[in-house]
Coordinates of N, CA and C and ligand atoms in Angstrom, one line a residue:
M1220 N -69.7 2.0 -52.7 CA -68.2 2.2 -52.7 C -67.8 2.2 -54.2
A1221 N -66.9 3.2 -54.4 CA -66.5 3.4 -55.8 C -65.4 2.4 -56.3
I1222 N -65.2 2.3 -57.6 CA -64.2 1.5 -58.1 C -62.8 2.2 -57.8
E1223 N -61.9 1.5 -57.2 CA -60.6 2.0 -57.0 C -59.5 1.1 -57.4
R1224 N -58.2 1.6 -57.3 CA -57.1 0.8 -57.7 C -56.1 0.6 -56.6
T1225 N -55.4 -0.5 -56.6 CA -54.4 -0.7 -55.5 C -53.2 -1.4 -56.1
L1226 N -52.0 -1.2 -55.5 CA -50.8 -1.8 -56.0 C -50.6 -3.1 -55.2
S1227 N -50.3 -4.2 -55.9 CA -50.0 -5.5 -55.3 C -48.6 -5.9 -55.7
I1228 N -47.8 -6.5 -54.8 CA -46.6 -7.1 -55.2 C -46.6 -8.5 -54.7
I1229 N -46.3 -9.5 -55.6 CA -46.1 -10.9 -55.2 C -44.6 -10.9 -54.9
K1230 N -44.2 -11.1 -53.6 CA -42.9 -10.9 -53.2 C -42.0 -12.1 -53.6
P1231 N -40.6 -12.0 -53.5 CA -39.7 -13.0 -53.9 C -39.9 -14.4 -53.4
N1232 N -40.3 -14.5 -52.2 CA -40.5 -15.9 -51.7 C -41.7 -16.6 -52.4
A1233 N -42.7 -15.9 -52.7 CA -43.9 -16.5 -53.4 C -43.6 -16.8 -54.8
V1234 N -42.8 -15.9 -55.5 CA -42.4 -16.1 -56.9 C -41.5 -17.4 -56.9
A1235 N -40.6 -17.5 -55.9 CA -39.7 -18.7 -55.8 C -40.5 -20.0 -55.6
K1236 N -41.6 -19.9 -54.9 CA -42.5 -21.1 -54.6 C -43.4 -21.4 -55.8
N1237 N -43.4 -20.6 -56.9 CA -44.1 -20.9 -58.1 C -45.7 -20.9 -57.8
V1238 N -46.1 -19.9 -57.0 CA -47.5 -19.7 -56.7 C -48.1 -18.4 -57.3
I1239 N -47.5 -17.8 -58.3 CA -48.0 -16.6 -58.9 C -49.5 -16.8 -59.3
G1240 N -49.7 -17.9 -60.0 CA -51.0 -18.2 -60.6 C -52.1 -18.3 -59.5
Q1241 N -51.7 -19.0 -58.5 CA -52.7 -19.3 -57.4 C -53.0 -18.0 -56.7
I1242 N -52.0 -17.1 -56.5 CA -52.3 -15.8 -55.9 C -53.2 -14.9 -56.8
L1243 N -52.8 -14.8 -58.1 CA -53.6 -14.0 -59.0 C -55.0 -14.5 -59.1
S1244 N -55.2 -15.8 -59.0 CA -56.5 -16.4 -59.1 C -57.4 -16.0 -57.9
R1245 N -56.8 -15.8 -56.7 CA -57.5 -15.3 -55.6 C -58.0 -13.9 -55.8
F1246 N -57.2 -13.1 -56.4 CA -57.7 -11.7 -56.7 C -58.9 -11.7 -57.6
E1247 N -58.8 -12.5 -58.7 CA -59.8 -12.6 -59.7 C -61.1 -13.2 -59.0
T1248 N -61.0 -14.2 -58.2 CA -62.1 -14.8 -57.5 C -62.8 -13.7 -56.6
A1249 N -62.1 -12.8 -56.1 CA -62.7 -11.7 -55.3 C -63.1 -10.5 -56.1
D1250 N -63.2 -10.7 -57.5 CA -63.7 -9.6 -58.4 C -62.7 -8.5 -58.5
L1251 N -61.4 -8.7 -58.2 CA -60.4 -7.7 -58.5 C -59.8 -8.0 -59.9
R1252 N -59.7 -7.0 -60.7 CA -59.2 -7.2 -62.1 C -57.7 -6.7 -62.1
I1253 N -56.9 -7.5 -62.9 CA -55.5 -7.1 -63.1 C -55.5 -6.2 -64.3
V1254 N -55.1 -4.9 -64.0 CA -55.1 -3.9 -65.1 C -53.7 -3.5 -65.5
A1255 N -52.7 -3.9 -64.8 CA -51.3 -3.7 -65.2 C -50.5 -4.7 -64.5
A1256 N -49.4 -5.1 -65.2 CA -48.5 -6.1 -64.6 C -47.1 -5.9 -65.1
R1257 N -46.1 -6.2 -64.2 CA -44.7 -6.0 -64.5 C -43.9 -6.9 -63.6
M1258 N -43.0 -7.7 -64.2 CA -42.1 -8.6 -63.4 C -40.8 -7.9 -63.5
L1259 N -40.2 -7.8 -62.3 CA -38.8 -7.2 -62.2 C -38.1 -7.7 -61.0
H1260 N -36.8 -7.6 -61.1 CA -35.9 -7.9 -59.9 C -35.4 -6.6 -59.4
M1261 N -35.9 -6.1 -58.3 CA -35.6 -4.8 -57.8 C -34.1 -4.8 -57.3
S1262 N -33.5 -3.6 -57.5 CA -32.2 -3.4 -56.9 C -32.4 -3.0 -55.4
R1263 N -31.3 -3.0 -54.6 CA -31.5 -2.5 -53.2 C -32.0 -1.1 -53.2
E1264 N -31.5 -0.3 -54.1 CA -31.9 1.1 -54.2 C -33.4 1.3 -54.5
Q1265 N -33.9 0.5 -55.4 CA -35.3 0.5 -55.7 C -36.2 0.1 -54.5
A1266 N -35.7 -1.0 -53.9 CA -36.5 -1.5 -52.7 C -36.5 -0.5 -51.6
S1267 N -35.3 0.1 -51.4 CA -35.2 1.2 -50.3 C -36.1 2.3 -50.6
A1268 N -36.2 2.7 -51.9 CA -37.0 3.9 -52.3 C -38.5 3.5 -52.1
F1269 N -38.8 2.3 -52.5 CA -40.3 1.9 -52.4 C -40.7 1.8 -51.0
Y1270 N -39.8 1.3 -50.1 CA -40.2 1.2 -48.7 C -39.6 2.3 -47.8
A1271 N -39.4 3.5 -48.4 CA -38.8 4.6 -47.7 C -39.5 5.0 -46.4
V1272 N -40.8 4.7 -46.4 CA -41.6 5.1 -45.2 C -41.1 4.3 -44.0
H1273 N -40.5 3.1 -44.2 CA -40.0 2.3 -43.1 C -38.5 2.5 -42.8
Q1274 N -37.9 3.5 -43.4 CA -36.5 3.8 -43.2 C -36.3 4.1 -41.7
G1275 N -35.2 3.5 -41.1 CA -34.9 3.7 -39.7 C -35.6 2.7 -38.8
K1276 N -36.5 1.9 -39.3 CA -37.1 0.9 -38.4 C -36.2 -0.3 -38.3
P1277 N -36.3 -1.1 -37.2 CA -35.4 -2.2 -37.0 C -35.4 -3.2 -38.1
F1278 N -36.5 -3.4 -38.8 CA -36.6 -4.4 -39.8 C -36.3 -3.9 -41.2
F1279 N -35.9 -2.6 -41.4 CA -35.8 -2.0 -42.7 C -34.7 -2.8 -43.6
D1280 N -33.5 -3.0 -43.0 CA -32.4 -3.6 -43.8 C -32.8 -5.0 -44.3
E1281 N -33.4 -5.8 -43.4 CA -33.8 -7.1 -43.7 C -34.9 -7.1 -44.8
L1282 N -35.8 -6.1 -44.7 CA -36.9 -6.0 -45.7 C -36.3 -5.7 -47.1
V1283 N -35.4 -4.7 -47.1 CA -34.8 -4.3 -48.4 C -34.0 -5.5 -49.0
E1284 N -33.2 -6.2 -48.1 CA -32.4 -7.3 -48.6 C -33.4 -8.4 -49.2
F1285 N -34.4 -8.7 -48.5 CA -35.4 -9.7 -49.0 C -36.1 -9.2 -50.3
M1286 N -36.5 -8.0 -50.4 CA -37.3 -7.5 -51.5 C -36.4 -7.4 -52.8
S1287 N -35.1 -7.4 -52.6 CA -34.2 -7.3 -53.7 C -33.5 -8.7 -54.0
S1288 N -34.0 -9.7 -53.3 CA -33.3 -11.0 -53.4 C -33.7 -11.8 -54.6
G1289 N -34.8 -11.4 -55.3 CA -35.3 -12.2 -56.5 C -36.4 -11.5 -57.1
P1290 N -36.9 -12.0 -58.3 CA -37.9 -11.3 -59.0 C -39.2 -11.2 -58.2
V1291 N -40.0 -10.2 -58.6 CA -41.3 -10.0 -58.0 C -42.3 -9.7 -59.1
L1292 N -43.6 -10.0 -58.9 CA -44.6 -9.6 -59.9 C -45.4 -8.4 -59.3
V1293 N -45.3 -7.3 -59.9 CA -46.1 -6.1 -59.5 C -47.3 -6.0 -60.3
T1294 N -48.5 -5.8 -59.7 CA -49.7 -5.7 -60.5 C -50.5 -4.5 -59.9
V1295 N -51.4 -3.9 -60.8 CA -52.4 -3.0 -60.3 C -53.7 -3.7 -60.4
L1296 N -54.4 -3.7 -59.2 CA -55.7 -4.4 -59.1 C -56.8 -3.3 -59.1
E1297 N -57.9 -3.6 -59.8 CA -59.0 -2.6 -59.9 C -60.3 -3.3 -59.5
G1298 N -61.1 -2.6 -58.7 CA -62.4 -3.2 -58.3 C -63.0 -2.3 -57.2
E1299 N -64.2 -2.8 -56.8 CA -64.9 -2.1 -55.7 C -64.1 -2.2 -54.4
D1300 N -63.8 -1.1 -53.8 CA -63.1 -1.1 -52.5 C -61.8 -1.9 -52.6
A1301 N -61.1 -1.7 -53.7 CA -59.9 -2.6 -54.0 C -58.8 -2.6 -52.9
V1302 N -58.6 -1.4 -52.3 CA -57.5 -1.3 -51.3 C -57.8 -2.2 -50.1
A1303 N -59.0 -2.0 -49.5 CA -59.4 -2.8 -48.3 C -59.6 -4.3 -48.7
K1304 N -60.2 -4.5 -49.8 CA -60.5 -5.9 -50.2 C -59.2 -6.7 -50.4
N1305 N -58.2 -6.0 -51.0 CA -56.9 -6.7 -51.2 C -56.3 -7.0 -49.9
R1306 N -56.3 -6.1 -49.0 CA -55.7 -6.3 -47.7 C -56.4 -7.4 -46.9
E1307 N -57.7 -7.5 -47.1 CA -58.4 -8.6 -46.5 C -58.0 -10.0 -47.0
I1308 N -57.9 -10.1 -48.3 CA -57.5 -11.3 -49.0 C -56.0 -11.7 -48.6
M1309 N -55.2 -10.6 -48.4 CA -53.8 -10.9 -48.0 C -53.6 -11.5 -46.6
G1310 N -54.4 -11.0 -45.7 CA -54.3 -11.4 -44.3 C -53.3 -10.5 -43.5
A1311 N -53.2 -10.8 -42.2 CA -52.4 -9.9 -41.4 C -50.9 -10.0 -41.8
T1312 N -50.2 -8.9 -41.5 CA -48.8 -8.8 -41.8 C -48.0 -10.0 -41.3
N1313 N -48.2 -10.3 -40.0 CA -47.5 -11.5 -39.4 C -48.4 -12.7 -39.7
P1314 N -47.8 -13.6 -40.5 CA -48.6 -14.8 -40.9 C -49.1 -15.6 -39.7
A1315 N -48.5 -15.5 -38.5 CA -49.0 -16.2 -37.3 C -50.4 -15.6 -37.0
N1316 N -50.7 -14.4 -37.4 CA -52.0 -13.8 -37.0 C -52.9 -13.8 -38.2
A1317 N -52.5 -14.3 -39.4 CA -53.3 -14.2 -40.6 C -54.4 -15.3 -40.5
A1318 N -55.6 -14.8 -40.9 CA -56.8 -15.7 -40.9 C -56.6 -16.8 -41.8
P1319 N -57.2 -18.0 -41.5 CA -57.1 -19.2 -42.4 C -57.7 -18.8 -43.8
G1320 N -57.0 -19.3 -44.8 CA -57.5 -19.0 -46.2 C -57.0 -17.8 -46.8
T1321 N -56.3 -16.9 -46.0 CA -55.7 -15.7 -46.6 C -54.4 -16.1 -47.3
I1322 N -53.9 -15.2 -48.2 CA -52.7 -15.5 -48.9 C -51.5 -15.7 -48.0
R1323 N -51.4 -14.8 -47.0 CA -50.3 -14.9 -46.1 C -50.4 -16.2 -45.2
A1324 N -51.6 -16.5 -44.8 CA -51.7 -17.8 -44.0 C -51.2 -19.0 -44.9
D1325 N -51.4 -18.9 -46.2 CA -51.1 -20.1 -47.0 C -49.7 -20.0 -47.6
F1326 N -49.2 -18.8 -47.9 CA -47.9 -18.7 -48.7 C -46.8 -18.0 -48.0
A1327 N -47.0 -17.4 -46.8 CA -45.9 -16.7 -46.1 C -44.9 -17.7 -45.5
D1328 N -43.7 -17.3 -45.4 CA -42.7 -18.1 -44.8 C -42.2 -17.5 -43.4
S1329 N -42.4 -16.2 -43.3 CA -42.1 -15.6 -42.0 C -42.7 -14.2 -42.0
L1330 N -42.5 -13.4 -41.0 CA -43.0 -12.0 -40.9 C -42.4 -11.2 -42.1
T1331 N -41.1 -11.4 -42.3 CA -40.5 -10.6 -43.4 C -40.9 -11.2 -44.8
E1332 N -40.8 -12.5 -44.9 CA -41.1 -13.2 -46.2 C -42.6 -13.6 -46.2
N1333 N -43.4 -12.5 -46.3 CA -44.9 -12.7 -46.1 C -45.7 -12.7 -47.4
A1334 N -45.0 -13.0 -48.5 CA -45.7 -13.4 -49.8 C -46.2 -12.2 -50.6
V1335 N -46.9 -11.3 -50.0 CA -47.5 -10.2 -50.8 C -47.4 -8.8 -50.1
H1336 N -47.4 -7.8 -50.9 CA -47.6 -6.4 -50.5 C -48.9 -5.9 -51.0
G1337 N -49.5 -5.0 -50.3 CA -50.7 -4.3 -50.8 C -50.7 -2.9 -50.2
S1338 N -51.1 -1.9 -51.1 CA -51.2 -0.5 -50.6 C -52.1 -0.4 -49.4
D1339 N -51.8 0.5 -48.5 CA -52.6 0.6 -47.3 C -53.6 1.7 -47.3
S1340 N -53.7 2.5 -48.4 CA -54.8 3.5 -48.6 C -54.8 3.9 -50.1
S1341 N -55.9 4.6 -50.5 CA -55.9 4.9 -51.9 C -54.9 6.0 -52.2
E1342 N -54.6 6.8 -51.3 CA -53.5 7.8 -51.5 C -52.2 7.1 -51.7
T1343 N -51.8 6.2 -50.8 CA -50.6 5.4 -51.0 C -50.6 4.7 -52.3
A1344 N -51.7 4.1 -52.6 CA -51.8 3.4 -53.9 C -51.4 4.2 -55.1
A1345 N -51.9 5.5 -55.1 CA -51.6 6.3 -56.3 C -50.1 6.6 -56.4
V1346 N -49.4 6.8 -55.2 CA -48.0 7.0 -55.2 C -47.3 5.7 -55.6
E1347 N -47.7 4.6 -55.1 CA -47.0 3.3 -55.4 C -47.2 2.9 -56.9
I1348 N -48.4 3.1 -57.4 CA -48.7 2.8 -58.8 C -47.8 3.6 -59.7
A1349 N -47.6 4.9 -59.4 CA -46.8 5.8 -60.2 C -45.3 5.4 -60.1
F1350 N -44.9 4.8 -58.9 CA -43.5 4.4 -58.7 C -43.2 3.3 -59.7
F1351 N -44.1 2.3 -59.9 CA -43.8 1.2 -60.8 C -44.3 1.4 -62.3
F1352 N -45.3 2.3 -62.4 CA -45.8 2.5 -63.8 C -45.9 4.0 -64.1
P1353 N -44.7 4.6 -64.2 CA -44.6 6.0 -64.4 C -45.2 6.5 -65.7
E1354 N -45.4 5.5 -66.6 CA -46.0 5.9 -67.9 C -47.5 5.8 -67.8
G1355 N -48.0 5.5 -66.7 CA -49.5 5.4 -66.5 C -50.1 4.1 -66.7
V1356 N -51.3 3.9 -66.3 CA -52.0 2.6 -66.5 C -53.2 2.9 -67.3
C1357 N -53.4 2.1 -68.4 CA -54.5 2.4 -69.3 C -55.8 2.0 -68.7
P1358 N -56.9 2.6 -69.0 CA -58.2 2.2 -68.5 C -58.5 0.8 -69.1
R1359 N -59.1 0.0 -68.3 CA -59.4 -1.4 -68.8 C -60.8 -1.3 -69.4
T1360 N -60.9 -1.9 -70.6 CA -62.2 -2.0 -71.3 C -62.5 -3.5 -71.2
R1361 N -63.7 -3.8 -70.6 CA -64.0 -5.2 -70.2 C -64.6 -6.0 -71.4
Ligands
RTP862 P1 -46.7 -4.5 -47.0 O1 -46.4 -3.0 -46.8 O2 -45.6 -5.3 -47.4 O3 -48.0 -4.7 -47.7 O4 -47.1 -5.0 -45.5 P2 -47.9 -4.4 -44.4 O5 -48.5 -3.1 -44.8 O6 -48.9 -5.5 -43.9 O7 -46.8 -4.2 -43.2 P3 -45.8 -2.9 -43.0 O8 -46.0 -2.5 -41.6 O9 -46.1 -1.9 -44.1 O10 -44.4 -3.6 -43.2 C1 -43.8 -3.8 -44.5 C2 -43.2 -5.1 -44.6 O11 -42.0 -5.2 -43.7 C3 -41.9 -6.5 -43.2 N1 -41.9 -6.4 -41.8 N2 -41.1 -7.0 -41.0 N3 -39.6 -8.0 -38.8 C4 -40.6 -7.1 -38.6 O12 -40.9 -6.7 -37.5 C5 -41.4 -6.7 -39.7 N4 -42.4 -5.9 -39.7 C6 -42.8 -5.7 -41.0 C7 -43.0 -7.3 -43.8 O13 -42.5 -7.9 -45.0 C8 -44.1 -6.3 -44.1 O14 -44.9 -6.8 -45.0
MG863 MG1 -47.4 -1.6 -45.7

């Protein structure tokens, strides 16, 4: 499996709970490297654009409201099989179904406020990385 990159967002509820370090540490423990990072407070417009794929779904407005409710930490993670590995560490979308020891099992507050976002494919990852890092992400020298 080749080295790939994925986009991660530590969502407003997890930032508010002061667990950024604990979440980043889980990525590093799983051999994912942080190759870019940016903290920002998204506007409603930015959150709507980022989650445009969900426009029209019943949870869209609540999702946009939540994602623009406070600061988030956006990172690019790099490693072997990074997209799937990150989603495994995150756990299921609904924390009620998230395996013990996953980020969502430990830090989610609800289905909406589920602590982290992770790209769902390498194609999506490329689009999402360009959304937050339009200037590009430099290659990491270890
Ligand atoms: P994400 O995009 O945030 O990594 O999450 P995901 O792939 O596991 O889930 P997705 O289906 O893409 O949904 C995006 C986010 O919308 C919220 N959601 N709410 N109330 C609901 O029924 C519902 N369903 C999804 C969650 O915050 C989910 O992460
Ligand atoms: Mg998704």
